[in-house]
Amino acid sequence: MARTAAVTECPMDWVLRILMGPWTTYILWVLLRSGPSRFGEIKRQVPGISAKVLTERLRMLESTGIVDRRYEATIPPRVTYSLTRRGEELRLVLNQLNELARQWRAADGKAVPAKEDEVRIAPPPAGGSAPAPMHAAEPAE
Amino acid sequence: MARTAAVTECPMDWVLRILMGPWTTYILWVLLRSGPSRFGEIKRQVPGISAKVLTERLRMLESTGIVDRRYEATIPPRVTYSLTRRGEELRLVLNQLNELARQWRAADGKAVPAKEDEVRIAPPPAGGSAPAPMHAAEPAE
DNA sequence: CCGTATCCAACGCGATACTG
DNA sequence: CAGTATCGCGTTGGATACGG
């Protein structure tokens, strides 16, 4: 249980647990950059994530009201995810956190990637020096 | 690996990974409330945490410059941890995150625990073994 | 196309025992 | 006192196969 445990007493802890997932912030970043996106689109933008986990994360973000899920029962079905107002609110705070971290890293003499002007919410786990075969094949687009 | 992976490219992701640990924010909260504390003291304040994990978290926070570790090679040894300036900076942002989460939860009709006036950084997982009493008393600082 | 169900391997954490 | 080493188990996430 450990991290799965429903604490939810402390708002902070609660929201932190939502962002905690390894891909979560990256997904948010994709939605931020690309706007409303379909499931497959997101999956393609987040190399290495499995459908299972992507679904989990999306569901969690949805139940939190951070993303909106729009389902069209066409054939084939079309599902579109987008950031809600809460997602935007969250971004503002996250940007501050990002900025703070940047300052620290700069002070530490580490090169920071780039400022851009928006938060790039979070990159995926790097594949390079991974001990385990992290992501398998890239879905050739 | 997934979440253990060293991403460290994005500052946000980097700092998020530091806060991610189940006990991390709770430890910060203890340091916030009680001020500089010794290892055993912290451990006692975070019921259920193991020495191993506490050490890990402390080391991480230390290497990030969020907490300061002061070691006195007396017999018996005395090690004192305290928040640094970065720890304080972090708290400000974390407070905002906390506030945001509170608003959401309030809007969702969920009762929020209490406002107090400071962040109570994070309760431990309500694990089966040691259900920790959420918070102790009033903000001390 | 958008998922869900299942299996399995990796990891995280707690408990315990031991060292300086 | 302040850790470190080791072990075991629960949780998590990837891969795969299947369903709507």
Coordinates of C-alpha atoms (C1' of nucleotides) in Angstrom, one line a residue:
Chain A
M1 CA 0.0 0.0 0.0
A2 CA 2.3 2.7 1.1
R3 CA 1.8 5.1 -1.6
T4 CA -1.5 3.8 -2.8
A5 CA -3.1 4.3 0.5
A6 CA -5.8 6.8 0.5
V7 CA -4.7 9.5 2.7
T8 CA -6.6 12.3 1.3
E9 CA -6.8 14.1 4.5
C10 CA -4.2 16.6 3.7
P11 CA -5.0 18.5 0.4
M12 CA -1.3 18.8 -0.3
D13 CA -0.6 15.2 0.1
W14 CA -3.6 14.4 -2.0
V15 CA -2.6 16.5 -5.0
L16 CA 1.0 15.5 -4.7
R17 CA -0.1 11.9 -5.0
I18 CA -1.9 12.7 -8.2
L19 CA 1.2 14.3 -9.7
M20 CA 3.5 11.7 -8.4
G21 CA 3.0 9.1 -11.1
P22 CA 6.0 8.8 -13.3
W23 CA 4.2 10.0 -16.4
T24 CA 1.5 12.2 -15.0
T25 CA 3.2 15.6 -15.5
Y26 CA 4.4 14.6 -18.9
I27 CA 0.9 13.8 -19.9
L28 CA -0.2 17.2 -18.7
W29 CA 2.5 18.8 -20.6
V30 CA 1.4 17.1 -23.8
L31 CA -2.1 18.3 -23.3
L32 CA -0.8 21.7 -22.6
R33 CA 1.3 21.9 -25.8
S34 CA -0.9 20.0 -28.2
G35 CA -4.3 21.0 -26.8
P36 CA -7.1 18.5 -26.7
S37 CA -5.8 15.2 -27.8
R38 CA -7.0 11.8 -28.5
F39 CA -5.9 8.7 -26.6
G40 CA -3.6 7.4 -29.3
E41 CA -2.2 10.8 -29.8
I42 CA -1.2 11.1 -26.3
K43 CA 0.2 7.7 -26.2
R44 CA 2.3 8.4 -29.1
Q45 CA 3.6 11.6 -27.5
V46 CA 4.6 9.7 -24.4
P47 CA 7.0 7.1 -25.7
G48 CA 7.2 4.1 -23.5
I49 CA 4.0 4.4 -21.6
S50 CA 1.6 1.5 -21.8
A51 CA -2.0 1.8 -22.5
K52 CA -2.8 0.5 -19.1
V53 CA -0.9 3.2 -17.3
L54 CA -2.0 5.9 -19.6
T55 CA -5.6 5.0 -18.9
E56 CA -5.0 4.9 -15.2
R57 CA -3.4 8.3 -15.2
L58 CA -6.0 9.8 -17.4
R59 CA -8.7 8.4 -15.2
M60 CA -7.1 9.8 -12.2
L61 CA -6.7 13.2 -13.7
E62 CA -10.2 13.1 -14.9
S63 CA -11.7 12.2 -11.5
T64 CA -9.7 15.0 -10.0
G65 CA -11.2 17.4 -12.5
I66 CA -7.9 18.3 -14.1
V67 CA -8.6 16.8 -17.5
D68 CA -11.8 16.4 -19.3
R69 CA -12.7 13.3 -21.2
R70 CA -14.9 13.5 -24.2
Y71 CA -16.2 10.3 -25.6
E72 CA -17.8 10.1 -29.0
A73 CA -19.4 6.7 -29.6
T74 CA -18.7 6.7 -33.3
I75 CA -17.2 3.9 -35.2
P76 CA -14.4 3.8 -34.5
P77 CA -14.8 5.6 -31.2
R78 CA -13.1 8.9 -30.7
V79 CA -12.0 10.0 -27.3
T80 CA -10.6 13.4 -26.7
Y81 CA -8.8 14.6 -23.6
S82 CA -8.3 18.2 -22.7
L83 CA -7.2 20.3 -19.7
T84 CA -9.9 21.8 -17.6
R85 CA -9.8 25.0 -15.7
R86 CA -8.3 23.2 -12.8
G87 CA -5.6 22.0 -15.1
E88 CA -4.8 25.6 -15.9
E89 CA -4.8 26.6 -12.3
L90 CA -2.5 23.7 -11.5
R91 CA -0.1 24.8 -14.1
L92 CA 0.3 28.2 -12.5
V93 CA 1.5 26.7 -9.3
L94 CA 3.5 24.1 -11.1
N95 CA 5.2 26.8 -13.0
Q96 CA 6.4 28.3 -9.8
L97 CA 7.7 25.1 -8.6
N98 CA 9.5 24.7 -11.8
E99 CA 11.0 28.1 -11.6
L100 CA 12.1 27.5 -8.0
A101 CA 13.8 24.3 -9.1
R102 CA 15.4 26.0 -12.0
Q103 CA 16.9 28.6 -9.7
W104 CA 18.3 26.0 -7.4
R105 CA 19.8 24.1 -10.2
A106 CA 21.3 27.2 -11.7
A107 CA 22.7 28.1 -8.3
D108 CA 24.2 24.6 -8.1
G109 CA 25.9 25.2 -11.4
K110 CA 23.8 22.8 -13.3
A111 CA 22.7 23.8 -16.7
V112 CA 19.1 24.2 -17.0
P113 CA 17.5 22.9 -20.1
A114 CA 15.7 26.0 -21.3
K115 CA 13.3 28.5 -20.1
E116 CA 10.8 28.3 -22.9
D117 CA 8.1 30.2 -21.3
E118 CA 5.8 27.6 -20.1
V119 CA 6.3 24.7 -17.9
R120 CA 7.2 21.6 -19.7
I121 CA 5.6 19.6 -17.1
A122 CA 7.7 16.6 -17.1
P123 CA 9.8 14.5 -19.4
P124 CA 9.5 10.8 -19.4
P125 CA 12.0 8.6 -17.7
A126 CA 15.2 8.6 -19.8
G127 CA 15.7 5.5 -21.7
G128 CA 19.5 5.7 -22.2
S129 CA 21.2 4.4 -19.1
A130 CA 18.3 2.4 -17.9
P131 CA 19.2 -0.8 -16.2
A132 CA 16.0 -2.4 -17.4
P133 CA 14.7 -2.4 -20.9
M134 CA 12.5 0.5 -20.3
H135 CA 10.6 1.2 -23.4
A136 CA 10.4 -1.3 -26.0
A137 CA 9.7 -0.4 -29.5
E138 CA 8.6 3.0 -30.7
P139 CA 5.4 2.9 -32.5
A140 CA 6.6 4.1 -35.8
E141 CA 4.4 6.9 -36.8
Chain B
M1 CA 12.3 1.5 -12.7
A2 CA 10.0 4.0 -14.1
R3 CA 9.9 6.4 -11.3
T4 CA 13.4 5.8 -10.1
A5 CA 14.8 6.9 -13.3
A6 CA 17.0 9.9 -13.2
V7 CA 15.2 12.3 -15.4
T8 CA 16.5 15.5 -14.1
E9 CA 16.1 17.3 -17.3
C10 CA 13.0 19.2 -16.3
P11 CA 13.4 21.1 -13.1
M12 CA 9.8 20.5 -12.3
D13 CA 10.0 16.8 -12.7
W14 CA 13.2 16.8 -10.7
V15 CA 11.7 18.5 -7.7
L16 CA 8.5 16.6 -8.0
R17 CA 10.5 13.4 -7.7
I18 CA 12.0 14.6 -4.6
L19 CA 8.7 15.3 -3.0
M20 CA 7.2 12.1 -4.3
G21 CA 8.3 9.8 -1.6
P22 CA 5.4 8.8 0.7
W23 CA 7.0 10.3 3.7
T24 CA 8.9 13.2 2.3
T25 CA 6.5 16.0 2.8
Y26 CA 5.7 14.7 6.2
I27 CA 9.3 14.8 7.2
L28 CA 9.5 18.4 6.0
W29 CA 6.4 19.2 8.1
V30 CA 8.0 17.8 11.2
L31 CA 11.1 19.9 10.6
L32 CA 8.9 22.9 10.1
R33 CA 7.0 22.4 13.3
S34 CA 9.7 21.2 15.6
G35 CA 12.6 23.0 14.2
P36 CA 16.0 21.3 14.0
S37 CA 15.6 17.7 15.1
R38 CA 17.7 14.7 15.6
F39 CA 17.3 11.6 13.7
G40 CA 15.6 9.6 16.3
E41 CA 13.3 12.5 17.0
I42 CA 12.1 12.7 13.5
K43 CA 11.7 9.0 13.3
R44 CA 9.5 9.1 16.4
Q45 CA 7.4 11.9 14.9
V46 CA 6.8 9.9 11.7
P47 CA 5.3 6.7 13.0
G48 CA 5.7 3.8 10.8
I49 CA 8.7 4.9 8.9
S50 CA 11.8 2.7 8.9
A51 CA 15.3 3.9 9.5
K52 CA 16.2 2.9 6.1
V53 CA 13.6 5.0 4.3
L54 CA 14.1 7.9 6.7
T55 CA 17.8 7.9 5.9
E56 CA 17.1 7.8 2.2
R57 CA 14.7 10.7 2.3
L58 CA 16.9 12.7 4.5
R59 CA 19.9 12.1 2.2
M60 CA 17.9 13.1 -0.8
L61 CA 16.6 16.3 0.9
E62 CA 20.1 17.0 2.0
S63 CA 21.6 16.6 -1.4
T64 CA 19.0 18.9 -2.8
G65 CA 19.8 21.5 -0.3
I66 CA 16.4 21.4 1.3
V67 CA 17.6 20.2 4.7
D68 CA 20.8 20.6 6.5
R69 CA 22.6 17.8 8.2
R70 CA 24.8 18.5 11.1
Y71 CA 26.9 15.7 12.5
E72 CA 28.6 15.9 15.8
A73 CA 31.0 13.0 16.3
T74 CA 30.5 12.8 20.0
I75 CA 29.7 9.6 21.8
P76 CA 27.0 8.9 21.2
P77 CA 26.9 10.7 18.0
R78 CA 24.4 13.5 17.6
V79 CA 22.9 14.3 14.2
T80 CA 20.7 17.2 13.7
Y81 CA 18.6 18.0 10.7
S82 CA 17.1 21.4 9.9
L83 CA 15.4 23.2 7.1
T84 CA 17.5 25.4 4.9
R85 CA 16.4 28.5 3.1
R86 CA 15.4 26.3 0.2
G87 CA 13.2 24.4 2.5
E88 CA 11.5 27.6 3.3
E89 CA 11.2 28.6 -0.3
L90 CA 9.7 25.3 -1.1
R91 CA 7.2 25.7 1.6
L92 CA 5.8 28.8 0.1
V93 CA 5.0 27.1 -3.2
L94 CA 3.8 24.0 -1.4
N95 CA 1.4 26.1 0.5
Q96 CA -0.1 27.4 -2.7
L97 CA -0.5 23.9 -3.9
N98 CA -2.1 23.0 -0.7
E99 CA -4.5 25.9 -0.9
L100 CA -5.4 25.1 -4.5
A101 CA -6.2 21.5 -3.5
R102 CA -8.3 22.7 -0.6
Q103 CA -10.3 24.9 -2.9
W104 CA -10.9 22.0 -5.2
R105 CA -12.0 19.7 -2.5
A106 CA -14.2 22.3 -1.0
A107 CA -15.8 22.8 -4.4
D108 CA -16.3 19.1 -4.6
G109 CA -18.2 19.1 -1.4
K110 CA -15.5 17.4 0.5
A111 CA -14.8 18.6 3.9
V112 CA -11.3 19.9 4.3
P113 CA -9.5 19.1 7.5
A114 CA -8.7 22.6 8.6
K115 CA -7.0 25.6 7.5
E116 CA -4.6 26.2 10.2
D117 CA -2.4 28.7 8.6
E118 CA 0.6 26.8 7.5
V119 CA 0.9 23.8 5.3
R120 CA 0.9 20.6 7.2
I121 CA 3.0 19.2 4.6
A122 CA 1.9 15.6 4.4
P123 CA 0.6 12.8 6.4
P124 CA 2.1 9.4 6.0
P125 CA 0.3 6.7 4.1
A126 CA -2.4 5.2 6.2
G127 CA -0.7 1.9 6.1
G128 CA -2.1 -1.1 7.7
S129 CA 0.6 -1.3 10.2
A130 CA 0.9 2.1 11.7
P131 CA -1.9 4.4 11.1
A132 CA -0.4 7.7 12.0
P133 CA -2.2 10.4 13.7
M134 CA -2.6 13.0 11.1
H135 CA -1.3 16.0 12.7
A136 CA -0.2 16.8 16.2
A137 CA -1.2 20.2 17.3
E138 CA -1.1 23.7 16.2
P139 CA 1.6 25.1 14.0
A140 CA 4.5 25.6 16.2
E141 CA 6.8 27.8 14.2
Chain C
dC1 C1' -9.7 3.1 -32.2
dC2 C1' -10.0 2.9 -27.2
dG3 C1' -9.5 0.7 -24.0
dT4 C1' -9.7 -3.6 -20.2
dA5 C1' -7.8 -8.2 -18.3
dT6 C1' -4.1 -10.9 -17.2
dC7 C1' 0.5 -12.2 -16.3
dC8 C1' 4.9 -11.1 -14.7
dA9 C1' 9.1 -8.7 -13.4
dA10 C1' 11.0 -4.8 -10.9
dC11 C1' 11.0 -1.8 -7.2
dG12 C1' 9.8 0.3 -2.7
dC13 C1' 9.2 -0.1 1.8
dG14 C1' 9.1 -2.2 6.5
dA15 C1' 11.2 -5.4 9.7
dT16 C1' 15.1 -7.2 11.5
dA17 C1' 19.7 -7.7 12.6
dC18 C1' 24.1 -5.7 12.9
dT19 C1' 28.0 -1.9 13.0
dG20 C1' 30.6 2.5 14.4
Chain D
dC1 C1' 22.5 7.1 18.8
dA2 C1' 22.6 6.9 14.0
dG3 C1' 22.8 4.6 10.6
dT4 C1' 23.7 0.2 7.1
dA5 C1' 22.8 -4.7 5.2
dT6 C1' 19.6 -8.0 4.1
dC7 C1' 15.3 -10.2 3.3
dG8 C1' 10.4 -10.6 2.1
dC9 C1' 6.2 -9.0 0.4
dG10 C1' 3.0 -5.8 -1.5
dT11 C1' 2.4 -2.5 -5.1
dT12 C1' 3.4 -0.8 -9.7
dG13 C1' 4.0 -0.8 -14.3
dG14 C1' 5.1 -3.1 -19.0
dA15 C1' 3.7 -6.6 -22.4
dT16 C1' 0.4 -9.1 -24.4
dA17 C1' -4.1 -10.6 -25.7
dC18 C1' -8.7 -9.7 -26.1
dG19 C1' -13.4 -6.9 -26.2
dG20 C1' -16.6 -2.9 -27.6

